[in-house]
Coordinates of C-alpha atoms in Angstrom, one line a residue:
M205 CA -20.7 15.8 18.4
E206 CA -18.0 13.3 19.2
V207 CA -20.7 10.6 19.3
T208 CA -21.9 11.3 15.7
V209 CA -18.9 12.5 13.8
N210 CA -16.9 9.2 13.9
P211 CA -19.8 7.1 12.6
A212 CA -20.4 9.8 10.0
I213 CA -16.9 9.7 8.7
D214 CA -17.1 5.9 8.6
S215 CA -20.4 6.2 6.9
N216 CA -18.9 8.6 4.4
F217 CA -16.1 6.2 3.6
S218 CA -18.9 3.7 3.1
S219 CA -20.6 6.1 0.8
F220 CA -17.6 6.0 -1.5
N221 CA -17.5 2.2 -1.4
T222 CA -21.3 1.8 -1.5
D223 CA -21.8 3.9 -4.6
A224 CA -18.7 2.8 -6.3
N225 CA -19.4 -0.9 -5.6
I226 CA -23.1 -0.5 -6.6
T227 CA -22.2 1.2 -9.8
S228 CA -19.0 -0.5 -10.9
E229 CA -19.3 -4.1 -9.5
N230 CA -23.0 -4.7 -9.3
F231 CA -24.2 -2.6 -12.3
A232 CA -21.3 -2.2 -14.6
F233 CA -18.3 -4.5 -14.5
N234 CA -19.8 -7.4 -12.7
E235 CA -20.5 -10.1 -15.2
N236 CA -23.9 -11.0 -13.8
A237 CA -25.0 -7.4 -13.8
D238 CA -23.8 -7.0 -17.4
K239 CA -26.0 -9.9 -18.3
L240 CA -28.9 -8.4 -16.4
F241 CA -28.7 -4.9 -17.8
Q242 CA -26.9 -5.8 -21.0
L243 CA -24.7 -2.7 -20.8
S244 CA -22.1 -1.9 -23.5
P245 CA -18.5 -1.2 -22.3
M246 CA -19.0 2.6 -22.7
E247 CA -22.3 2.5 -20.8
S248 CA -20.7 0.6 -18.0
L249 CA -17.9 3.1 -17.9
S250 CA -20.2 6.1 -17.6
V251 CA -22.1 4.5 -14.7
L252 CA -18.8 3.7 -13.0
I253 CA -17.5 7.3 -13.3
C254 CA -20.8 8.6 -11.9
G255 CA -20.6 6.2 -8.9
C256 CA -17.0 7.1 -8.1
C257 CA -17.8 10.8 -7.7
P258 CA -17.9 12.2 -4.2
G259 CA -21.0 13.7 -2.6
G260 CA -22.4 17.0 -3.8
N261 CA -23.7 20.1 -2.2
L262 CA -27.3 19.0 -2.9
S263 CA -27.0 16.6 0.1
N264 CA -26.7 19.6 2.4
I265 CA -29.8 21.2 1.1
F266 CA -31.8 17.9 1.3
A267 CA -30.5 17.3 4.8
L268 CA -31.7 20.7 5.9
A269 CA -35.1 20.1 4.3
L270 CA -35.3 16.8 6.3
E271 CA -34.3 18.6 9.5
G272 CA -31.1 16.6 9.7
D273 CA -27.9 17.3 11.5
M274 CA -26.3 20.0 9.4
N275 CA -22.9 19.8 11.3
L276 CA -22.8 16.2 10.3
S277 CA -23.9 16.9 6.8
I278 CA -21.2 19.5 6.2
V279 CA -18.5 17.3 7.7
M280 CA -19.5 14.3 5.6
T281 CA -19.6 16.4 2.4
A282 CA -16.3 18.1 3.1
C283 CA -14.6 14.8 3.9
S284 CA -16.1 13.1 0.9
T285 CA -14.9 16.0 -1.4
A286 CA -11.4 16.2 0.2
L287 CA -11.0 12.4 0.0
G288 CA -12.1 12.6 -3.7
L289 CA -8.8 14.2 -4.5
G290 CA -7.1 10.8 -3.9
M291 CA -10.0 8.3 -3.9
M292 CA -11.4 9.2 -7.3
P293 CA -8.1 8.5 -9.2
L294 CA -7.6 5.3 -7.2
L295 CA -11.1 3.9 -7.7
L296 CA -11.1 4.8 -11.4
Y297 CA -7.7 3.1 -11.8
L298 CA -8.8 0.0 -9.9
Y299 CA -12.2 -0.4 -11.5
S300 CA -11.3 0.6 -15.1
Q301 CA -8.4 -1.6 -15.9
G302 CA -7.4 -1.3 -19.5
I303 CA -8.1 2.4 -19.8
S304 CA -4.8 3.8 -18.6
D305 CA -5.5 7.6 -18.9
L306 CA -9.0 7.6 -17.2
A307 CA -7.6 8.3 -13.7
E308 CA -5.6 11.2 -15.1
S309 CA -8.8 12.9 -16.3
V310 CA -10.0 13.6 -12.7
P311 CA -10.7 17.3 -12.5
F312 CA -8.7 18.2 -9.4
T313 CA -9.4 21.9 -9.8
I314 CA -13.1 21.4 -9.8
I315 CA -12.9 19.1 -6.8
T316 CA -10.9 21.8 -4.9
L317 CA -13.4 24.4 -5.9
A318 CA -16.3 22.2 -4.7
L319 CA -14.5 21.9 -1.3
I320 CA -14.2 25.7 -1.1
M321 CA -17.8 26.1 -2.0
I322 CA -18.7 23.8 0.9
L323 CA -16.5 25.4 3.5
V324 CA -16.9 29.1 2.8
P325 CA -20.7 29.2 2.9
G326 CA -20.6 26.9 5.9
G327 CA -18.2 29.3 7.6
I328 CA -20.4 32.3 6.8
G329 CA -23.4 30.5 8.2
I330 CA -21.6 29.7 11.4
L331 CA -20.5 33.4 11.7
I332 CA -24.1 34.6 11.1
N333 CA -25.4 32.1 13.7
Y334 CA -22.8 33.3 16.2
R335 CA -23.1 37.1 15.6
V336 CA -26.8 37.5 14.9
P337 CA -28.5 34.3 16.0
Q338 CA -32.0 36.0 15.9
Y339 CA -31.7 36.2 12.1
S340 CA -30.3 32.7 11.4
K341 CA -33.6 30.9 11.5
I342 CA -35.3 33.4 9.2
I343 CA -32.4 33.2 6.7
T344 CA -32.5 29.4 6.8
Q345 CA -36.2 29.2 6.1
V346 CA -36.2 31.8 3.3
G347 CA -33.1 30.2 1.7
L348 CA -34.5 26.7 1.9
A349 CA -37.9 27.8 0.4
L350 CA -36.2 29.6 -2.5
L351 CA -33.9 26.7 -3.2
L352 CA -36.7 24.1 -3.3
I353 CA -38.8 26.4 -5.5
S354 CA -35.9 26.8 -7.8
F355 CA -35.4 23.1 -8.1
V356 CA -39.0 22.5 -9.0
V357 CA -39.1 25.4 -11.5
I358 CA -35.8 24.5 -13.2
G359 CA -36.7 20.8 -13.3
F360 CA -40.1 21.6 -14.8
L361 CA -38.7 23.9 -17.5
A362 CA -35.8 21.5 -18.3
G363 CA -38.3 18.6 -18.5
I364 CA -40.5 20.5 -20.9
S365 CA -37.7 21.7 -23.2
Q366 CA -35.2 18.8 -23.2
G367 CA -36.6 16.0 -21.0
G368 CA -38.1 14.0 -23.9
K369 CA -34.8 14.0 -25.8
F370 CA -32.9 12.6 -22.8
F371 CA -35.2 9.7 -22.3
K372 CA -35.3 8.9 -26.0
V373 CA -31.6 8.7 -26.6
L374 CA -30.7 6.7 -23.5
S375 CA -31.4 3.0 -23.3
R376 CA -34.0 1.7 -20.8
Q377 CA -31.2 0.0 -18.9
L378 CA -29.3 3.2 -18.3
I379 CA -32.5 5.0 -17.2
A380 CA -33.3 2.1 -14.8
I381 CA -29.8 2.4 -13.4
A382 CA -30.1 6.2 -13.1
A383 CA -33.2 5.7 -11.1
L384 CA -31.9 2.9 -8.9
M385 CA -28.5 4.4 -8.0
P386 CA -29.6 7.3 -5.8
L387 CA -32.5 5.3 -4.3
T388 CA -30.1 2.5 -3.4
G389 CA -27.7 5.0 -1.8
F390 CA -30.5 6.7 0.2
I391 CA -31.7 3.3 1.6
C392 CA -28.2 1.9 2.2
G393 CA -27.2 5.1 4.0
Y394 CA -30.2 5.0 6.3
I395 CA -29.6 1.3 7.1
L396 CA -25.9 1.9 7.7
A397 CA -26.7 4.8 10.1
S398 CA -29.2 2.7 11.9
L399 CA -26.6 0.0 12.4
F400 CA -24.4 2.6 14.1
S401 CA -27.4 3.4 16.4
M402 CA -27.5 7.0 15.2
N403 CA -30.5 9.2 16.1
A404 CA -33.2 10.0 13.6
P405 CA -31.8 13.4 12.3
C406 CA -28.4 11.8 11.8
R407 CA -29.9 8.8 10.0
R408 CA -31.7 11.1 7.6
T409 CA -28.5 13.1 7.0
V410 CA -26.4 10.0 6.3
S411 CA -29.0 8.8 3.9
M412 CA -28.9 12.0 1.9
E413 CA -25.1 12.0 1.9
V414 CA -24.7 8.5 0.6
G415 CA -27.4 8.9 -2.0
C416 CA -26.1 12.2 -3.6
Q417 CA -23.2 12.4 -6.1
N418 CA -21.4 15.4 -7.5
I419 CA -22.6 15.0 -11.1
Q420 CA -20.6 18.0 -12.4
L421 CA -17.4 16.0 -11.8
C422 CA -18.9 13.0 -13.8
T423 CA -19.8 15.2 -16.7
T424 CA -16.3 16.8 -16.7
I425 CA -14.5 13.5 -16.7
L426 CA -16.6 12.2 -19.6
K427 CA -15.8 15.4 -21.6
V428 CA -12.1 15.3 -20.8
A429 CA -11.4 11.6 -21.1
F430 CA -13.3 10.7 -24.2
P431 CA -13.9 12.4 -27.6
A432 CA -17.5 13.3 -28.4
E433 CA -17.8 10.6 -31.1
H434 CA -17.0 7.9 -28.6
I435 CA -19.1 8.9 -25.6
G436 CA -21.9 10.5 -27.7
Q437 CA -25.3 10.3 -26.0
L438 CA -23.8 9.0 -22.7
Y439 CA -23.2 12.7 -21.8
F440 CA -26.9 12.6 -20.9
F441 CA -26.6 9.9 -18.3
P442 CA -25.4 12.3 -15.5
I443 CA -28.3 14.6 -16.3
I444 CA -30.8 11.8 -16.1
Y445 CA -29.1 10.7 -12.9
I446 CA -29.4 14.0 -11.2
V447 CA -33.1 14.4 -12.2
F448 CA -33.9 11.1 -10.5
Q449 CA -31.7 12.1 -7.5
I450 CA -33.6 15.3 -7.0
V451 CA -37.0 13.8 -7.6
E452 CA -36.5 10.9 -5.2
A453 CA -35.1 13.2 -2.5
L454 CA -38.0 15.6 -2.9
I455 CA -40.4 12.6 -2.5
F456 CA -38.7 11.7 0.7
I457 CA -38.8 15.3 1.9
V458 CA -42.6 15.6 1.1
L459 CA -43.3 12.3 2.9
F460 CA -41.2 13.5 5.9
R461 CA -43.0 16.8 6.0
C462 CA -46.4 15.2 5.8
H463 CA -45.5 12.7 8.5
Q464 CA -44.4 15.7 10.7
R465 CA -47.7 17.5 10.2
L466 CA -49.9 14.4 10.7
R467 CA -47.9 13.1 13.7
P468 CA -49.8 13.6 17.0
S469 CA -48.2 16.3 19.1

């Protein structure tokens, strides 16, 4: 574990910088990117807030589905969420000069609750694995299957009921960014882990950790920091982002599972 945790924490620091830099500098506030995507100031700001959010719990589920290192995944998510208490206000202050109260809108209570929701279930899982290890594998398989089925069903129902509206009200540029952000994070995370010579399960884990964001925090900041008449349809950006995040992660999971089945034993 000593061999993998240090690169993981380094990688998770990079996840903050990777996502924040991708969203704020390359996509939002960078002059060349603004010309490329032609974003308005409010659109740039919504992308920046999304990129500055720490990793979410979805990364743990995806890492499990990819047969990654769950110890590493939980450590990275916990560190990312804990660091978010200080890093989110700092990053928002640095990258959103001119909007003085944005950093003050960071929902510290929700971040703390997210940290608890990571550590408590993780502790329960460790206890189950220690006390009744014969049941841990069954619980893991059943839980993973139920979660993946729930994602597919909820995504399908949401797409039928509201999906068309989301894609109509958002600009093509924002939809393109919502699709590229998680994909870029997944790829950068895998490359970064490879540079640290981490093994295959750890590379897949770091990839998921870097590519996943806590979208609930983004939505909360948008609601708290801006009145509805100013932010308007940009409330939908985090929703579109998480849709692409889940779809792209599920594609990687399906490809990995197919590779596992087709690989010669």
